[in-house]
Amino acid sequence: MIVTCSPHIRHQDTTKSIMRDVLIALAPALLVSVFVFGVHALVLVAVCVAFAVGAEYVFEKACGKPITIGDYSAVVTGLLLAYNLPLGLPLWMAAFGSIVAIIFAKQLFGGIGQNFANPAITARIVLLISFTGPMTDWVTGYPDTVAGATPLTLMATGQTDKMPSIAQMALGQIGGCIGEVSAVALLIGFAYLLYRKVITWHITISFIATVAVLTALLGQNPVYHMLTGGLMLGAIFMATDYSTSPQTPKGRVIFGIGCGILTVLIRVYGNYPEGVSFAILLMNIIAPHISNYTRNKALGGAAK
């Protein structure tokens, strides 16, 4: 066991209370997803959450470990994974992704707080690579919206004349994964998390600002890039995961900037129009090193 230097401060927040706040913050995006995509979005969410919680219970029971499904962390993982899936994905693939997230990306590394990568991000990438067709088959249930292509795909293929309006992108009347389409709903969740002090601004703002600045410098529309794809969802709810992001404010800013640079590189120069998931996963890997290099020197500590 590694114990850091004093002072040690005991806080009243618990994993359960933090996860409950995250679920509350994700609620507006869920309401929009049902409005845009219909009741089947709820079915997709229910399957992901049920298999995430079930996988955690079965694994911990089989290994003789304390059962932790009561802390809601598995519920959050299942919900975040569902938000990263297209509406038409077969339900058995969604269930498979939930099992991957909980067992392979979380429990095999020791459970909550021990995983080096965000479980939902890891599962999404596994699904994207394994089932590329279903994972990029975009459909929407809302009338008069873009069907068959997301705004990012339209930008990547040069069909900017078919782009939806800024208002449509902000409110969620576009194609995409069920939880990422409404920037307004996600920003409401961001404001709630800041108010509750569950997260700080550092990663989210530096991530989104880097994407905006770089895309503007590259001659693209930064507003389009901010409002479409998984940028808001990833920057607010996934890059800010406690166990997979740096612990220092300076480190969080560096982490956010790194996520933004990688996202823009993949979106603008890669074959795949989205880059948020890969960017967060790559930065998860170096997050411990960022924490080490940005950690404040202990009072009275000697310079190296």
PDB file of N, CA and C in Angstrom, residues 144-241:
ATOM      1  N   ASP A 144     -37.125  15.116 -39.771  1.00  0.00           N
ATOM      2  CA  ASP A 144     -36.426  16.273 -40.331  1.00  0.00           C
ATOM      3  C   ASP A 144     -35.009  16.425 -39.804  1.00  0.00           C
ATOM      4  N   THR A 145     -34.360  15.346 -39.418  1.00  0.00           N
ATOM      5  CA  THR A 145     -32.973  15.435 -38.968  1.00  0.00           C
ATOM      6  C   THR A 145     -32.090  14.729 -39.976  1.00  0.00           C
ATOM      7  N   VAL A 146     -30.780  14.849 -39.759  1.00  0.00           N
ATOM      8  CA  VAL A 146     -29.837  14.187 -40.647  1.00  0.00           C
ATOM      9  C   VAL A 146     -29.863  12.694 -40.380  1.00  0.00           C
ATOM     10  N   ALA A 147     -30.157  11.922 -41.365  1.00  0.00           N
ATOM     11  CA  ALA A 147     -30.210  10.476 -41.202  1.00  0.00           C
ATOM     12  C   ALA A 147     -29.128   9.835 -42.044  1.00  0.00           C
ATOM     13  N   GLY A 148     -28.431   8.875 -41.472  1.00  0.00           N
ATOM     14  CA  GLY A 148     -27.438   8.125 -42.216  1.00  0.00           C
ATOM     15  C   GLY A 148     -26.048   8.682 -42.110  1.00  0.00           C
ATOM     16  N   ALA A 149     -25.881   9.880 -41.601  1.00  0.00           N
ATOM     17  CA  ALA A 149     -24.536  10.441 -41.450  1.00  0.00           C
ATOM     18  C   ALA A 149     -24.553  11.450 -40.321  1.00  0.00           C
ATOM     19  N   THR A 150     -23.495  11.441 -39.533  1.00  0.00           N
ATOM     20  CA  THR A 150     -23.378  12.428 -38.468  1.00  0.00           C
ATOM     21  C   THR A 150     -22.753  13.694 -39.035  1.00  0.00           C
ATOM     22  N   PRO A 151     -22.880  14.824 -38.327  1.00  0.00           N
ATOM     23  CA  PRO A 151     -22.222  16.044 -38.796  1.00  0.00           C
ATOM     24  C   PRO A 151     -20.710  15.855 -38.997  1.00  0.00           C
ATOM     25  N   LEU A 152     -20.070  15.069 -38.145  1.00  0.00           N
ATOM     26  CA  LEU A 152     -18.631  14.829 -38.311  1.00  0.00           C
ATOM     27  C   LEU A 152     -18.358  14.112 -39.628  1.00  0.00           C
ATOM     28  N   THR A 153     -19.214  13.150 -39.988  1.00  0.00           N
ATOM     29  CA  THR A 153     -19.037  12.443 -41.252  1.00  0.00           C
ATOM     30  C   THR A 153     -19.236  13.397 -42.423  1.00  0.00           C
ATOM     31  N   LEU A 154     -20.233  14.259 -42.302  1.00  0.00           N
ATOM     32  CA  LEU A 154     -20.482  15.237 -43.370  1.00  0.00           C
ATOM     33  C   LEU A 154     -19.287  16.160 -43.536  1.00  0.00           C
ATOM     34  N   MET A 155     -18.684  16.598 -42.417  1.00  0.00           N
ATOM     35  CA  MET A 155     -17.498  17.460 -42.517  1.00  0.00           C
ATOM     36  C   MET A 155     -16.322  16.705 -43.110  1.00  0.00           C
ATOM     37  N   ALA A 156     -16.159  15.449 -42.695  1.00  0.00           N
ATOM     38  CA  ALA A 156     -15.013  14.673 -43.183  1.00  0.00           C
ATOM     39  C   ALA A 156     -15.104  14.399 -44.672  1.00  0.00           C
ATOM     40  N   THR A 157     -16.330  14.296 -45.176  1.00  0.00           N
ATOM     41  CA  THR A 157     -16.523  14.015 -46.597  1.00  0.00           C
ATOM     42  C   THR A 157     -16.769  15.270 -47.420  1.00  0.00           C
ATOM     43  N   GLY A 158     -16.638  16.430 -46.790  1.00  0.00           N
ATOM     44  CA  GLY A 158     -16.762  17.687 -47.519  1.00  0.00           C
ATOM     45  C   GLY A 158     -18.181  18.100 -47.847  1.00  0.00           C
ATOM     46  N   GLN A 159     -19.170  17.461 -47.207  1.00  0.00           N
ATOM     47  CA  GLN A 159     -20.571  17.802 -47.500  1.00  0.00           C
ATOM     48  C   GLN A 159     -21.081  18.861 -46.518  1.00  0.00           C
ATOM     49  N   THR A 160     -20.348  19.944 -46.402  1.00  0.00           N
ATOM     50  CA  THR A 160     -20.700  20.970 -45.419  1.00  0.00           C
ATOM     51  C   THR A 160     -22.020  21.664 -45.757  1.00  0.00           C
ATOM     52  N   ASP A 161     -22.447  21.588 -47.017  1.00  0.00           N
ATOM     53  CA  ASP A 161     -23.724  22.209 -47.377  1.00  0.00           C
ATOM     54  C   ASP A 161     -24.912  21.458 -46.772  1.00  0.00           C
ATOM     55  N   LYS A 162     -24.685  20.220 -46.328  1.00  0.00           N
ATOM     56  CA  LYS A 162     -25.757  19.424 -45.730  1.00  0.00           C
ATOM     57  C   LYS A 162     -25.729  19.465 -44.200  1.00  0.00           C
ATOM     58  N   MET A 163     -24.865  20.284 -43.652  1.00  0.00           N
ATOM     59  CA  MET A 163     -24.752  20.347 -42.197  1.00  0.00           C
ATOM     60  C   MET A 163     -26.020  20.915 -41.583  1.00  0.00           C
ATOM     61  N   PRO A 164     -26.450  20.359 -40.442  1.00  0.00           N
ATOM     62  CA  PRO A 164     -27.589  20.951 -39.727  1.00  0.00           C
ATOM     63  C   PRO A 164     -27.203  22.310 -39.162  1.00  0.00           C
ATOM     64  N   SER A 165     -28.207  23.041 -38.698  1.00  0.00           N
ATOM     65  CA  SER A 165     -27.928  24.361 -38.137  1.00  0.00           C
ATOM     66  C   SER A 165     -27.279  24.235 -36.757  1.00  0.00           C
ATOM     67  N   ILE A 166     -26.723  25.353 -36.297  1.00  0.00           N
ATOM     68  CA  ILE A 166     -26.109  25.377 -34.970  1.00  0.00           C
ATOM     69  C   ILE A 166     -27.140  25.011 -33.900  1.00  0.00           C
ATOM     70  N   ALA A 167     -28.356  25.532 -34.045  1.00  0.00           N
ATOM     71  CA  ALA A 167     -29.411  25.252 -33.063  1.00  0.00           C
ATOM     72  C   ALA A 167     -29.746  23.758 -33.041  1.00  0.00           C
ATOM     73  N   GLN A 168     -29.848  23.142 -34.225  1.00  0.00           N
ATOM     74  CA  GLN A 168     -30.135  21.709 -34.274  1.00  0.00           C
ATOM     75  C   GLN A 168     -29.033  20.904 -33.600  1.00  0.00           C
ATOM     76  N   MET A 169     -27.786  21.294 -33.823  1.00  0.00           N
ATOM     77  CA  MET A 169     -26.678  20.572 -33.192  1.00  0.00           C
ATOM     78  C   MET A 169     -26.665  20.782 -31.682  1.00  0.00           C
ATOM     79  N   ALA A 170     -26.984  21.977 -31.238  1.00  0.00           N
ATOM     80  CA  ALA A 170     -26.967  22.253 -29.796  1.00  0.00           C
ATOM     81  C   ALA A 170     -28.075  21.503 -29.073  1.00  0.00           C
ATOM     82  N   LEU A 171     -29.243  21.399 -29.719  1.00  0.00           N
ATOM     83  CA  LEU A 171     -30.390  20.769 -29.063  1.00  0.00           C
ATOM     84  C   LEU A 171     -30.433  19.264 -29.236  1.00  0.00           C
ATOM     85  N   GLY A 172     -29.734  18.737 -30.252  1.00  0.00           N
ATOM     86  CA  GLY A 172     -29.681  17.296 -30.392  1.00  0.00           C
ATOM     87  C   GLY A 172     -30.457  16.729 -31.555  1.00  0.00           C
ATOM     88  N   GLN A 173     -30.896  17.558 -32.493  1.00  0.00           N
ATOM     89  CA  GLN A 173     -31.663  17.077 -33.641  1.00  0.00           C
ATOM     90  C   GLN A 173     -30.719  16.663 -34.767  1.00  0.00           C
ATOM     91  N   ILE A 174     -29.812  15.755 -34.446  1.00  0.00           N
ATOM     92  CA  ILE A 174     -28.805  15.298 -35.398  1.00  0.00           C
ATOM     93  C   ILE A 174     -28.565  13.811 -35.181  1.00  0.00           C
ATOM     94  N   GLY A 175     -27.859  13.201 -36.136  1.00  0.00           N
ATOM     95  CA  GLY A 175     -27.480  11.806 -35.983  1.00  0.00           C
ATOM     96  C   GLY A 175     -26.276  11.665 -35.080  1.00  0.00           C
ATOM     97  N   GLY A 176     -26.137  10.487 -34.491  1.00  0.00           N
ATOM     98  CA  GLY A 176     -24.994  10.243 -33.627  1.00  0.00           C
ATOM     99  C   GLY A 176     -25.333   9.215 -32.575  1.00  0.00           C
ATOM    100  N   CYS A 177     -24.422   9.012 -31.639  1.00  0.00           N
ATOM    101  CA  CYS A 177     -24.694   8.108 -30.520  1.00  0.00           C
ATOM    102  C   CYS A 177     -25.781   8.732 -29.640  1.00  0.00           C
ATOM    103  N   ILE A 178     -26.512   7.892 -28.921  1.00  0.00           N
ATOM    104  CA  ILE A 178     -27.745   8.379 -28.297  1.00  0.00           C
ATOM    105  C   ILE A 178     -27.508   9.420 -27.207  1.00  0.00           C
ATOM    106  N   GLY A 179     -26.359   9.400 -26.552  1.00  0.00           N
ATOM    107  CA  GLY A 179     -26.153  10.329 -25.449  1.00  0.00           C
ATOM    108  C   GLY A 179     -25.303  11.525 -25.774  1.00  0.00           C
ATOM    109  N   GLU A 180     -24.842  11.631 -26.998  1.00  0.00           N
ATOM    110  CA  GLU A 180     -23.895  12.692 -27.333  1.00  0.00           C
ATOM    111  C   GLU A 180     -24.503  13.803 -28.173  1.00  0.00           C
ATOM    112  N   VAL A 181     -25.761  13.663 -28.586  1.00  0.00           N
ATOM    113  CA  VAL A 181     -26.285  14.558 -29.612  1.00  0.00           C
ATOM    114  C   VAL A 181     -26.628  15.954 -29.107  1.00  0.00           C
ATOM    115  N   SER A 182     -26.964  16.106 -27.820  1.00  0.00           N
ATOM    116  CA  SER A 182     -27.374  17.424 -27.343  1.00  0.00           C
ATOM    117  C   SER A 182     -26.306  18.065 -26.470  1.00  0.00           C
ATOM    118  N   ALA A 183     -25.625  19.062 -27.021  1.00  0.00           N
ATOM    119  CA  ALA A 183     -24.606  19.774 -26.253  1.00  0.00           C
ATOM    120  C   ALA A 183     -25.238  20.518 -25.082  1.00  0.00           C
ATOM    121  N   VAL A 184     -26.430  21.048 -25.273  1.00  0.00           N
ATOM    122  CA  VAL A 184     -27.084  21.803 -24.203  1.00  0.00           C
ATOM    123  C   VAL A 184     -27.357  20.905 -22.999  1.00  0.00           C
ATOM    124  N   ALA A 185     -27.886  19.702 -23.246  1.00  0.00           N
ATOM    125  CA  ALA A 185     -28.181  18.779 -22.145  1.00  0.00           C
ATOM    126  C   ALA A 185     -26.905  18.382 -21.400  1.00  0.00           C
ATOM    127  N   LEU A 186     -25.843  18.164 -22.143  1.00  0.00           N
ATOM    128  CA  LEU A 186     -24.585  17.769 -21.512  1.00  0.00           C
ATOM    129  C   LEU A 186     -23.983  18.929 -20.716  1.00  0.00           C
ATOM    130  N   LEU A 187     -24.135  20.153 -21.216  1.00  0.00           N
ATOM    131  CA  LEU A 187     -23.610  21.311 -20.490  1.00  0.00           C
ATOM    132  C   LEU A 187     -24.402  21.563 -19.205  1.00  0.00           C
ATOM    133  N   ILE A 188     -25.692  21.241 -19.211  1.00  0.00           N
ATOM    134  CA  ILE A 188     -26.472  21.329 -17.970  1.00  0.00           C
ATOM    135  C   ILE A 188     -25.883  20.368 -16.929  1.00  0.00           C
ATOM    136  N   GLY A 189     -25.549  19.168 -17.389  1.00  0.00           N
ATOM    137  CA  GLY A 189     -24.910  18.205 -16.495  1.00  0.00           C
ATOM    138  C   GLY A 189     -23.557  18.697 -16.008  1.00  0.00           C
ATOM    139  N   PHE A 190     -22.808  19.353 -16.868  1.00  0.00           N
ATOM    140  CA  PHE A 190     -21.496  19.909 -16.495  1.00  0.00           C
ATOM    141  C   PHE A 190     -21.658  20.962 -15.402  1.00  0.00           C
ATOM    142  N   ALA A 191     -22.644  21.842 -15.577  1.00  0.00           N
ATOM    143  CA  ALA A 191     -22.884  22.881 -14.572  1.00  0.00           C
ATOM    144  C   ALA A 191     -23.244  22.255 -13.222  1.00  0.00           C
ATOM    145  N   TYR A 192     -24.035  21.190 -13.252  1.00  0.00           N
ATOM    146  CA  TYR A 192     -24.418  20.533 -12.000  1.00  0.00           C
ATOM    147  C   TYR A 192     -23.201  19.907 -11.313  1.00  0.00           C
ATOM    148  N   LEU A 193     -22.349  19.256 -12.086  1.00  0.00           N
ATOM    149  CA  LEU A 193     -21.163  18.635 -11.492  1.00  0.00           C
ATOM    150  C   LEU A 193     -20.216  19.681 -10.905  1.00  0.00           C
ATOM    151  N   LEU A 194     -20.095  20.832 -11.579  1.00  0.00           N
ATOM    152  CA  LEU A 194     -19.269  21.912 -11.028  1.00  0.00           C
ATOM    153  C   LEU A 194     -19.883  22.450  -9.739  1.00  0.00           C
ATOM    154  N   TYR A 195     -21.197  22.646  -9.746  1.00  0.00           N
ATOM    155  CA  TYR A 195     -21.890  23.154  -8.556  1.00  0.00           C
ATOM    156  C   TYR A 195     -21.707  22.207  -7.382  1.00  0.00           C
ATOM    157  N   ARG A 196     -21.770  20.915  -7.645  1.00  0.00           N
ATOM    158  CA  ARG A 196     -21.630  19.916  -6.591  1.00  0.00           C
ATOM    159  C   ARG A 196     -20.164  19.614  -6.271  1.00  0.00           C
ATOM    160  N   LYS A 197     -19.252  20.240  -7.030  1.00  0.00           N
ATOM    161  CA  LYS A 197     -17.807  20.059  -6.850  1.00  0.00           C
ATOM    162  C   LYS A 197     -17.379  18.600  -7.017  1.00  0.00           C
ATOM    163  N   VAL A 198     -18.116  17.908  -7.893  1.00  0.00           N
ATOM    164  CA  VAL A 198     -17.737  16.532  -8.218  1.00  0.00           C
ATOM    165  C   VAL A 198     -16.518  16.537  -9.134  1.00  0.00           C
ATOM    166  N   ILE A 199     -16.463  17.484 -10.064  1.00  0.00           N
ATOM    167  CA  ILE A 199     -15.313  17.646 -10.944  1.00  0.00           C
ATOM    168  C   ILE A 199     -14.883  19.108 -10.907  1.00  0.00           C
ATOM    169  N   THR A 200     -13.711  19.374 -11.449  1.00  0.00           N
ATOM    170  CA  THR A 200     -13.254  20.751 -11.625  1.00  0.00           C
ATOM    171  C   THR A 200     -13.316  21.097 -13.107  1.00  0.00           C
ATOM    172  N   TRP A 201     -13.074  22.354 -13.414  1.00  0.00           N
ATOM    173  CA  TRP A 201     -13.194  22.810 -14.811  1.00  0.00           C
ATOM    174  C   TRP A 201     -12.000  22.413 -15.667  1.00  0.00           C
ATOM    175  N   HIS A 202     -10.882  22.062 -15.037  1.00  0.00           N
ATOM    176  CA  HIS A 202      -9.603  22.027 -15.745  1.00  0.00           C
ATOM    177  C   HIS A 202      -9.603  21.130 -16.994  1.00  0.00           C
ATOM    178  N   ILE A 203      -9.991  19.866 -16.849  1.00  0.00           N
ATOM    179  CA  ILE A 203      -9.912  18.944 -17.988  1.00  0.00           C
ATOM    180  C   ILE A 203     -10.933  19.317 -19.056  1.00  0.00           C
ATOM    181  N   THR A 204     -12.167  19.554 -18.638  1.00  0.00           N
ATOM    182  CA  THR A 204     -13.232  19.803 -19.617  1.00  0.00           C
ATOM    183  C   THR A 204     -12.948  21.050 -20.451  1.00  0.00           C
ATOM    184  N   ILE A 205     -12.629  22.154 -19.778  1.00  0.00           N
ATOM    185  CA  ILE A 205     -12.420  23.415 -20.502  1.00  0.00           C
ATOM    186  C   ILE A 205     -11.166  23.347 -21.372  1.00  0.00           C
ATOM    187  N   SER A 206     -10.076  22.802 -20.835  1.00  0.00           N
ATOM    188  CA  SER A 206      -8.842  22.753 -21.635  1.00  0.00           C
ATOM    189  C   SER A 206      -9.011  21.816 -22.833  1.00  0.00           C
ATOM    190  N   PHE A 207      -9.768  20.731 -22.649  1.00  0.00           N
ATOM    191  CA  PHE A 207     -10.042  19.793 -23.743  1.00  0.00           C
ATOM    192  C   PHE A 207     -10.825  20.494 -24.867  1.00  0.00           C
ATOM    193  N   ILE A 208     -11.966  21.087 -24.501  1.00  0.00           N
ATOM    194  CA  ILE A 208     -12.833  21.711 -25.514  1.00  0.00           C
ATOM    195  C   ILE A 208     -12.154  22.930 -26.131  1.00  0.00           C
ATOM    196  N   ALA A 209     -11.473  23.746 -25.317  1.00  0.00           N
ATOM    197  CA  ALA A 209     -10.806  24.938 -25.844  1.00  0.00           C
ATOM    198  C   ALA A 209      -9.702  24.570 -26.829  1.00  0.00           C
ATOM    199  N   THR A 210      -8.964  23.499 -26.531  1.00  0.00           N
ATOM    200  CA  THR A 210      -7.896  23.069 -27.452  1.00  0.00           C
ATOM    201  C   THR A 210      -8.472  22.650 -28.791  1.00  0.00           C
ATOM    202  N   VAL A 211      -9.571  21.908 -28.760  1.00  0.00           N
ATOM    203  CA  VAL A 211     -10.217  21.507 -30.013  1.00  0.00           C
ATOM    204  C   VAL A 211     -10.684  22.741 -30.791  1.00  0.00           C
ATOM    205  N   ALA A 212     -11.268  23.709 -30.085  1.00  0.00           N
ATOM    206  CA  ALA A 212     -11.757  24.916 -30.759  1.00  0.00           C
ATOM    207  C   ALA A 212     -10.623  25.700 -31.403  1.00  0.00           C
ATOM    208  N   VAL A 213      -9.541  25.892 -30.660  1.00  0.00           N
ATOM    209  CA  VAL A 213      -8.423  26.701 -31.179  1.00  0.00           C
ATOM    210  C   VAL A 213      -7.741  26.003 -32.360  1.00  0.00           C
ATOM    211  N   LEU A 214      -7.460  24.718 -32.214  1.00  0.00           N
ATOM    212  CA  LEU A 214      -6.749  24.004 -33.281  1.00  0.00           C
ATOM    213  C   LEU A 214      -7.582  23.900 -34.551  1.00  0.00           C
ATOM    214  N   THR A 215      -8.864  23.600 -34.423  1.00  0.00           N
ATOM    215  CA  THR A 215      -9.695  23.497 -35.627  1.00  0.00           C
ATOM    216  C   THR A 215      -9.819  24.847 -36.322  1.00  0.00           C
ATOM    217  N   ALA A 216      -9.862  25.940 -35.526  1.00  0.00           N
ATOM    218  CA  ALA A 216      -9.901  27.275 -36.137  1.00  0.00           C
ATOM    219  C   ALA A 216      -8.605  27.561 -36.891  1.00  0.00           C
ATOM    220  N   LEU A 217      -7.484  27.173 -36.271  1.00  0.00           N
ATOM    221  CA  LEU A 217      -6.189  27.389 -36.936  1.00  0.00           C
ATOM    222  C   LEU A 217      -6.059  26.568 -38.216  1.00  0.00           C
ATOM    223  N   LEU A 218      -6.732  25.428 -38.258  1.00  0.00           N
ATOM    224  CA  LEU A 218      -6.678  24.556 -39.436  1.00  0.00           C
ATOM    225  C   LEU A 218      -7.743  24.910 -40.469  1.00  0.00           C
ATOM    226  N   GLY A 219      -8.446  26.027 -40.234  1.00  0.00           N
ATOM    227  CA  GLY A 219      -9.406  26.509 -41.225  1.00  0.00           C
ATOM    228  C   GLY A 219     -10.754  25.814 -41.179  1.00  0.00           C
ATOM    229  N   GLN A 220     -11.062  25.123 -40.063  1.00  0.00           N
ATOM    230  CA  GLN A 220     -12.353  24.467 -39.945  1.00  0.00           C
ATOM    231  C   GLN A 220     -13.247  25.242 -38.977  1.00  0.00           C
ATOM    232  N   ASN A 221     -14.508  24.895 -38.972  1.00  0.00           N
ATOM    233  CA  ASN A 221     -15.451  25.598 -38.114  1.00  0.00           C
ATOM    234  C   ASN A 221     -15.355  25.042 -36.694  1.00  0.00           C
ATOM    235  N   PRO A 222     -14.831  25.799 -35.744  1.00  0.00           N
ATOM    236  CA  PRO A 222     -14.668  25.273 -34.383  1.00  0.00           C
ATOM    237  C   PRO A 222     -16.000  24.997 -33.688  1.00  0.00           C
ATOM    238  N   VAL A 223     -17.033  25.758 -34.023  1.00  0.00           N
ATOM    239  CA  VAL A 223     -18.340  25.542 -33.386  1.00  0.00           C
ATOM    240  C   VAL A 223     -18.894  24.183 -33.783  1.00  0.00           C
ATOM    241  N   TYR A 224     -18.756  23.819 -35.054  1.00  0.00           N
ATOM    242  CA  TYR A 224     -19.202  22.502 -35.502  1.00  0.00           C
ATOM    243  C   TYR A 224     -18.492  21.400 -34.707  1.00  0.00           C
ATOM    244  N   HIS A 225     -17.194  21.560 -34.554  1.00  0.00           N
ATOM    245  CA  HIS A 225     -16.424  20.518 -33.859  1.00  0.00           C
ATOM    246  C   HIS A 225     -16.799  20.438 -32.378  1.00  0.00           C
ATOM    247  N   MET A 226     -17.142  21.570 -31.785  1.00  0.00           N
ATOM    248  CA  MET A 226     -17.496  21.542 -30.364  1.00  0.00           C
ATOM    249  C   MET A 226     -18.874  20.930 -30.125  1.00  0.00           C
ATOM    250  N   LEU A 227     -19.792  21.152 -31.050  1.00  0.00           N
ATOM    251  CA  LEU A 227     -21.178  20.735 -30.832  1.00  0.00           C
ATOM    252  C   LEU A 227     -21.492  19.346 -31.371  1.00  0.00           C
ATOM    253  N   THR A 228     -20.591  18.748 -32.104  1.00  0.00           N
ATOM    254  CA  THR A 228     -20.905  17.456 -32.713  1.00  0.00           C
ATOM    255  C   THR A 228     -19.972  16.365 -32.186  1.00  0.00           C
ATOM    256  N   GLY A 229     -20.406  15.128 -32.437  1.00  0.00           N
ATOM    257  CA  GLY A 229     -19.602  13.992 -32.007  1.00  0.00           C
ATOM    258  C   GLY A 229     -19.617  13.839 -30.493  1.00  0.00           C
ATOM    259  N   GLY A 230     -18.617  13.151 -29.985  1.00  0.00           N
ATOM    260  CA  GLY A 230     -18.579  12.838 -28.562  1.00  0.00           C
ATOM    261  C   GLY A 230     -17.754  13.786 -27.737  1.00  0.00           C
ATOM    262  N   LEU A 231     -17.428  14.987 -28.263  1.00  0.00           N
ATOM    263  CA  LEU A 231     -16.530  15.898 -27.538  1.00  0.00           C
ATOM    264  C   LEU A 231     -17.101  16.305 -26.183  1.00  0.00           C
ATOM    265  N   MET A 232     -18.333  16.801 -26.167  1.00  0.00           N
ATOM    266  CA  MET A 232     -18.919  17.248 -24.896  1.00  0.00           C
ATOM    267  C   MET A 232     -19.059  16.077 -23.919  1.00  0.00           C
ATOM    268  N   LEU A 233     -19.596  14.968 -24.403  1.00  0.00           N
ATOM    269  CA  LEU A 233     -19.783  13.804 -23.538  1.00  0.00           C
ATOM    270  C   LEU A 233     -18.445  13.323 -22.974  1.00  0.00           C
ATOM    271  N   GLY A 234     -17.438  13.224 -23.841  1.00  0.00           N
ATOM    272  CA  GLY A 234     -16.136  12.745 -23.404  1.00  0.00           C
ATOM    273  C   GLY A 234     -15.445  13.720 -22.466  1.00  0.00           C
ATOM    274  N   ALA A 235     -15.493  15.018 -22.801  1.00  0.00           N
ATOM    275  CA  ALA A 235     -14.779  16.019 -22.011  1.00  0.00           C
ATOM    276  C   ALA A 235     -15.398  16.216 -20.637  1.00  0.00           C
ATOM    277  N   ILE A 236     -16.725  16.062 -20.535  1.00  0.00           N
ATOM    278  CA  ILE A 236     -17.403  16.309 -19.258  1.00  0.00           C
ATOM    279  C   ILE A 236     -17.452  15.057 -18.384  1.00  0.00           C
ATOM    280  N   PHE A 237     -17.792  13.924 -18.975  1.00  0.00           N
ATOM    281  CA  PHE A 237     -18.120  12.752 -18.156  1.00  0.00           C
ATOM    282  C   PHE A 237     -17.071  11.625 -18.203  1.00  0.00           C
ATOM    283  N   MET A 238     -16.202  11.596 -19.187  1.00  0.00           N
ATOM    284  CA  MET A 238     -15.308  10.449 -19.325  1.00  0.00           C
ATOM    285  C   MET A 238     -13.847  10.813 -19.093  1.00  0.00           C
ATOM    286  N   ALA A 239     -13.410  11.933 -19.631  1.00  0.00           N
ATOM    287  CA  ALA A 239     -12.017  12.344 -19.403  1.00  0.00           C
ATOM    288  C   ALA A 239     -11.790  12.742 -17.954  1.00  0.00           C
ATOM    289  N   THR A 240     -12.860  13.079 -17.233  1.00  0.00           N
ATOM    290  CA  THR A 240     -12.739  13.550 -15.848  1.00  0.00           C
ATOM    291  C   THR A 240     -12.803  12.421 -14.822  1.00  0.00           C
ATOM    292  N   ASP A 241     -12.819  11.187 -15.276  1.00  0.00           N
ATOM    293  CA  ASP A 241     -12.830  10.028 -14.365  1.00  0.00           C
ATOM    294  C   ASP A 241     -11.671  10.139 -13.366  1.00  0.00           C
TER     295      ASP A 241
END
